[in-house]
Coordinates of C-alpha atoms and ligand atoms in Angstrom, one line a residue:
M7 CA 23.0 -13.0 2.5
T8 CA 20.4 -12.7 0.6
T9 CA 20.2 -14.9 -2.7
V10 CA 18.6 -12.9 -5.7
P11 CA 17.2 -15.8 -7.8
A12 CA 17.1 -15.0 -12.2
V13 CA 13.6 -14.9 -12.5
G14 CA 12.7 -14.7 -16.3
P15 CA 9.3 -13.5 -17.9
G16 CA 7.8 -16.5 -18.1
A17 CA 8.4 -17.1 -14.8
V18 CA 7.1 -13.7 -13.6
R19 CA 4.2 -14.2 -15.0
A20 CA 3.3 -17.5 -13.3
L21 CA 4.2 -15.1 -10.2
L22 CA 1.7 -12.9 -11.1
A23 CA -1.0 -15.4 -12.1
L24 CA -0.9 -16.6 -8.4
A25 CA -0.3 -13.2 -6.8
E26 CA -3.9 -12.3 -8.2
H27 CA -5.5 -15.9 -7.8
A28 CA -4.8 -15.5 -4.4
A29 CA -6.1 -12.0 -3.9
R30 CA -9.7 -12.5 -5.8
R31 CA -9.8 -16.1 -3.2
A32 CA -9.2 -13.7 -0.4
G33 CA -11.4 -11.1 -1.8
V34 CA -14.3 -13.3 -2.2
V35 CA -13.9 -14.1 2.1
I36 CA -13.7 -10.6 3.2
V37 CA -16.7 -9.6 1.4
E38 CA -19.0 -12.8 1.4
D39 CA -18.2 -14.2 4.9
R40 CA -18.0 -10.6 6.5
P41 CA -19.9 -10.8 9.7
E42 CA -23.0 -8.4 10.0
H43 CA -21.9 -6.7 13.2
L44 CA -18.2 -7.0 12.2
G45 CA -16.2 -6.2 15.8
V46 CA -12.7 -5.0 16.5
A47 CA -10.4 -7.9 17.2
A48 CA -7.6 -6.6 18.8
T49 CA -5.9 -3.1 18.9
K50 CA -2.3 -2.7 17.7
S51 CA -0.1 0.5 17.8
S52 CA -3.1 2.4 19.1
P53 CA -6.2 2.1 20.2
T54 CA -7.3 3.4 16.7
D55 CA -5.1 1.2 14.7
V56 CA -7.3 -2.0 14.9
V57 CA -7.7 -5.7 13.5
T58 CA -10.2 -7.6 12.9
E59 CA -11.1 -11.7 12.5
M60 CA -11.6 -10.9 8.9
D61 CA -8.2 -9.2 8.1
R62 CA -6.8 -12.7 9.9
R63 CA -8.9 -15.2 8.1
A64 CA -8.0 -13.7 4.7
E65 CA -3.8 -13.6 5.8
T66 CA -4.6 -17.5 6.9
L67 CA -6.2 -18.2 3.2
L68 CA -3.1 -16.1 1.6
R69 CA -0.6 -18.3 3.3
E70 CA -1.9 -21.5 2.7
I71 CA -2.7 -21.1 -1.4
L72 CA 1.0 -19.5 -1.7
G73 CA 2.2 -22.0 0.7
A74 CA 1.1 -24.8 -0.8
A75 CA 2.5 -23.7 -4.3
R76 CA 5.5 -22.0 -3.6
P77 CA 6.8 -24.0 -0.2
E78 CA 10.4 -22.6 -0.6
D79 CA 9.1 -18.8 -0.7
G80 CA 9.1 -17.1 2.4
L81 CA 5.8 -15.0 3.8
L82 CA 5.4 -11.4 5.5
G83 CA 2.5 -10.5 6.5
E84 CA 0.8 -7.5 8.3
E85 CA -1.1 -9.9 10.3
A86 CA 0.9 -13.1 11.1
G87 CA 4.4 -11.7 10.8
H88 CA 7.7 -13.0 9.0
E89 CA 8.6 -16.5 7.6
P90 CA 11.8 -16.4 6.0
G91 CA 12.2 -19.3 3.0
A92 CA 14.9 -20.5 1.1
S93 CA 14.1 -19.4 -2.5
G94 CA 15.4 -15.8 -2.2
L95 CA 11.6 -14.9 -2.9
T96 CA 9.2 -13.5 -0.4
W97 CA 5.4 -12.9 -0.3
V98 CA 4.6 -9.8 1.2
L99 CA 0.9 -10.0 1.9
D100 CA -1.7 -6.7 3.5
P101 CA -5.1 -9.3 3.8
I102 CA -7.2 -6.0 4.2
D103 CA -5.5 -3.2 3.5
G104 CA -7.8 -0.4 4.6
T105 CA -9.1 -2.0 7.8
V106 CA -11.1 1.2 9.5
N107 CA -13.2 1.3 6.1
Y108 CA -14.0 -2.1 6.0
L109 CA -14.7 -2.2 9.8
Y110 CA -16.9 1.1 9.4
G111 CA -18.4 -0.5 5.5
I112 CA -16.6 1.9 3.2
P113 CA -16.0 0.2 0.1
A114 CA -12.5 1.6 -0.2
Y115 CA -10.2 -1.2 0.9
A116 CA -8.2 -3.9 -1.3
V117 CA -6.2 -7.3 -0.7
S118 CA -3.0 -6.7 -1.5
V119 CA -0.1 -9.1 -2.8
A120 CA 3.2 -9.0 -3.9
V121 CA 5.9 -11.2 -4.5
V122 CA 9.6 -9.5 -3.9
S123 CA 13.7 -10.5 -4.2
G124 CA 15.8 -9.4 -1.6
D125 CA 15.1 -8.6 1.9
P126 CA 11.7 -6.5 2.4
T127 CA 12.2 -6.0 6.1
V128 CA 14.7 -3.6 4.8
P129 CA 13.6 -0.5 3.1
G130 CA 16.1 0.0 -0.4
A131 CA 16.9 -4.0 -0.1
W132 CA 13.5 -5.5 -2.2
T133 CA 12.7 -5.5 -5.1
P134 CA 8.9 -6.2 -6.4
L135 CA 8.5 -9.1 -9.4
A136 CA 5.0 -9.0 -9.1
G137 CA 1.8 -7.6 -7.5
C138 CA -2.0 -7.4 -7.2
V139 CA -4.2 -4.7 -5.7
H140 CA -7.9 -6.0 -5.8
N141 CA -10.2 -3.9 -4.1
P142 CA -13.4 -6.9 -4.0
V143 CA -16.4 -4.9 -4.0
S144 CA -15.5 -2.8 -6.6
G145 CA -14.1 -5.7 -8.6
E146 CA -11.4 -3.4 -10.0
T147 CA -8.2 -5.2 -10.0
W148 CA -4.4 -3.4 -10.7
T149 CA -1.5 -6.1 -11.6
A150 CA 2.0 -5.4 -12.1
A151 CA 4.7 -7.7 -13.4
A152 CA 8.7 -6.3 -13.3
G153 CA 9.2 -5.4 -17.0
L154 CA 5.9 -6.7 -17.9
G155 CA 4.0 -3.8 -17.2
A156 CA 1.1 -2.2 -15.0
H157 CA -2.5 -3.5 -16.0
L158 CA -6.2 -2.0 -14.4
L159 CA -8.8 -5.4 -15.2
G160 CA -6.4 -6.2 -18.5
R161 CA -6.1 -2.3 -20.0
R162 CA -2.4 -1.6 -20.0
L163 CA -1.6 1.9 -17.7
H164 CA 0.7 4.7 -18.7
I165 CA 0.6 7.4 -16.4
P166 CA 0.0 10.7 -17.3
V167 CA 2.2 14.0 -17.7
P168 CA 2.0 15.4 -14.4
P169 CA 0.4 19.5 -13.8
S170 CA 2.5 21.5 -11.4
L171 CA 2.3 21.7 -8.1
D172 CA -0.3 24.0 -7.7
R173 CA -2.4 21.9 -10.2
A174 CA -1.8 18.6 -8.4
L175 CA -4.9 16.4 -6.7
T176 CA -2.8 14.8 -4.0
G177 CA -3.6 11.8 -2.0
T178 CA -2.2 11.2 1.8
G179 CA -3.1 9.4 4.5
F180 CA -2.6 10.1 8.5
G181 CA -1.1 7.7 11.4
Y182 CA -2.4 6.3 14.1
F183 CA -1.4 8.3 17.0
T184 CA -1.3 12.0 18.1
G185 CA 2.3 13.0 18.0
R186 CA 2.2 12.0 14.2
R187 CA -0.9 13.6 13.3
R188 CA 0.5 16.8 14.8
T189 CA 3.1 16.6 12.2
Q190 CA 1.0 15.6 9.8
S191 CA -2.0 18.0 10.0
R192 CA 0.9 21.0 10.7
V193 CA 1.8 19.5 6.8
I194 CA -1.5 19.6 5.2
A195 CA -2.1 23.2 6.5
D196 CA 1.2 24.7 5.0
L197 CA 0.8 22.6 1.8
L198 CA -3.1 22.6 1.1
P199 CA -3.0 26.7 -0.1
R200 CA -0.2 25.5 -2.9
I201 CA -1.8 22.2 -4.5
R202 CA -5.2 22.0 -6.3
D203 CA -6.6 19.8 -3.4
I204 CA -6.1 16.8 -0.7
R205 CA -7.7 13.2 -1.3
R206 CA -7.7 10.9 2.3
I207 CA -9.1 7.9 0.6
G208 CA -8.1 5.3 3.6
C209 CA -6.4 2.7 1.7
A210 CA -2.4 3.2 0.7
S211 CA -2.5 0.8 -1.6
M212 CA -5.4 1.9 -3.5
D213 CA -4.2 5.5 -3.3
L214 CA -0.9 4.3 -5.1
C215 CA -2.5 2.4 -7.7
M216 CA -5.1 5.7 -8.6
V217 CA -1.3 7.7 -9.1
A218 CA -0.7 4.9 -11.9
T219 CA -4.3 5.4 -13.1
G220 CA -4.3 9.1 -13.6
R221 CA -6.9 9.4 -10.9
L222 CA -4.8 11.7 -8.3
D223 CA -1.6 13.2 -9.4
A224 CA 0.4 12.5 -6.3
Y225 CA 0.8 10.8 -3.1
F226 CA 2.5 10.9 -0.3
E227 CA 1.9 9.3 3.2
R228 CA 4.6 8.5 6.7
G229 CA 4.3 5.3 8.4
L230 CA 3.5 3.2 5.7
A231 CA 4.8 -0.5 6.0
V232 CA 6.0 -3.0 3.3
W233 CA 2.5 -4.7 2.7
D234 CA 1.0 -1.2 2.3
L235 CA 3.1 -0.6 -0.7
A236 CA 4.7 -4.1 -2.0
A237 CA 2.4 -4.8 -5.0
A238 CA 1.4 -0.7 -5.5
R239 CA 4.8 0.4 -5.7
L240 CA 5.4 -1.9 -9.3
V241 CA 2.0 -1.0 -10.2
V242 CA 3.1 2.6 -10.1
E243 CA 6.7 1.8 -11.3
E244 CA 5.7 -0.6 -14.2
A245 CA 2.8 2.6 -15.5
G246 CA 5.8 4.8 -15.6
G247 CA 5.8 6.5 -12.4
V248 CA 7.8 7.0 -9.2
V249 CA 7.6 5.8 -5.6
R250 CA 10.4 7.2 -3.6
G251 CA 11.9 8.5 -0.2
L252 CA 12.8 12.0 0.7
G253 CA 16.3 12.6 -0.3
D254 CA 18.1 9.6 -1.5
A255 CA 15.6 7.5 0.8
P256 CA 14.1 4.4 -0.6
P257 CA 10.5 4.3 -0.2
S258 CA 9.9 3.3 3.9
Q259 CA 8.0 3.9 6.8
D260 CA 9.7 7.2 6.8
M261 CA 8.1 8.5 4.0
V262 CA 6.3 7.3 0.5
V263 CA 6.4 10.0 -1.9
S264 CA 4.7 9.0 -5.2
A265 CA 4.0 10.4 -9.1
A266 CA 5.6 10.8 -12.3
E267 CA 8.9 12.9 -13.0
P268 CA 9.3 16.0 -12.4
L269 CA 6.3 16.6 -9.5
V270 CA 7.7 13.7 -7.6
G271 CA 10.9 15.6 -6.9
L272 CA 9.1 19.2 -6.0
L273 CA 6.7 17.3 -3.6
A274 CA 9.4 15.2 -2.0
D275 CA 11.3 18.9 -1.5
E276 CA 8.5 20.5 -0.1
L277 CA 8.4 17.8 2.1
A278 CA 11.8 18.0 3.3
A279 CA 11.6 21.3 3.8
L280 CA 8.2 21.0 6.1
E281 CA 10.5 18.0 8.0
A282 CA 7.2 15.9 7.5
A283 CA 9.1 12.7 8.3
A284 CA 9.5 13.5 11.7
D285 CA 6.8 13.1 14.6
A286 CA 5.9 16.0 17.1
A287 CA 6.0 14.7 20.8
P288 CA 3.3 13.1 22.1
A289 CA 0.5 15.8 24.0
P290 CA 1.2 15.4 27.7
G291 CA -1.6 12.6 29.0
G292 CA -2.5 12.0 25.2
T293 CA -2.6 8.5 23.8
G294 CA 1.1 8.3 22.1
Ligands
LIP310 C1 -4.0 2.0 6.4 C2 -3.2 2.2 5.2 C3 -3.4 4.0 5.1 C4 -3.0 4.1 5.9 C5 -3.6 3.4 7.3 C6 -3.1 2.4 7.3 P1 -4.3 -0.7 6.9 O1 -3.4 0.3 6.5 O2 -3.6 2.0 4.2 O3 -3.2 4.5 4.0 O4 -3.4 5.6 6.5 O5 -2.9 4.4 8.9 O6 -1.8 2.2 7.5 O7 -3.7 -0.7 8.4 O8 -5.3 -0.5 6.9 O9 -3.6 -1.8 6.5

């Protein structure tokens, strides 16, 4: 049975300070130590799902910093997996969210560090307590702590009143295999005539933070892992927005939808009607 430790405002502030410190340290490394000719170190779920040596180096550094400061906590990261802890708290790490952007030199990537209570490997069974999303190129840093609000470089965020669906500037993203991309393109083809426009930034944590900041009215994506959204989810929620799944489902790999109410509900209903949380069959002879 996962223990849920009581964490007061003071402790939450200390967790947030540690999350931001670690994210900024990793940010320095991935910018300053980026090799001139950065290559692909390995591929994961498909030939286009890549990892670089810098993803691994940054995650190792994050684990060292957090492990030294809080040895009892668990660690769950995109590159090095899950090390359960004894404290009931787990650090959820995406050392470079937007790895393909990083590989191509597109300055839209971020270090995402969150601490959660509960079990982050089970959708709906974890609660974010503090989180930081840091873009080391622009310097923009989103932070949030449970009950203490969300901030962008110290400025308190309040999500704007949303427009109607047909005026919604909407972010989204696409998966790494053809069956999923076929469904995602069908959904976009149907949705595009009925919204303001689509933005594909290529970094889920920044997409969500842009919803909290009012730079996007809404965002949705299928296929996200807990490390893509753990910190940014708290930024949206502490700014007054919503991060959810379809129907009564929590946000998960199946689907993440985010906006302020009532827009988030309208978009979720549209996506459910379009069966957006299902993948088409892989193309015969295709790459899965
Ligand atoms: C990426 C997400 C992005 C999504 C990509 C990928 P990564 O995370 O930030 O929104 O479209 O498929 O999941 O792999 O760069 O950490």
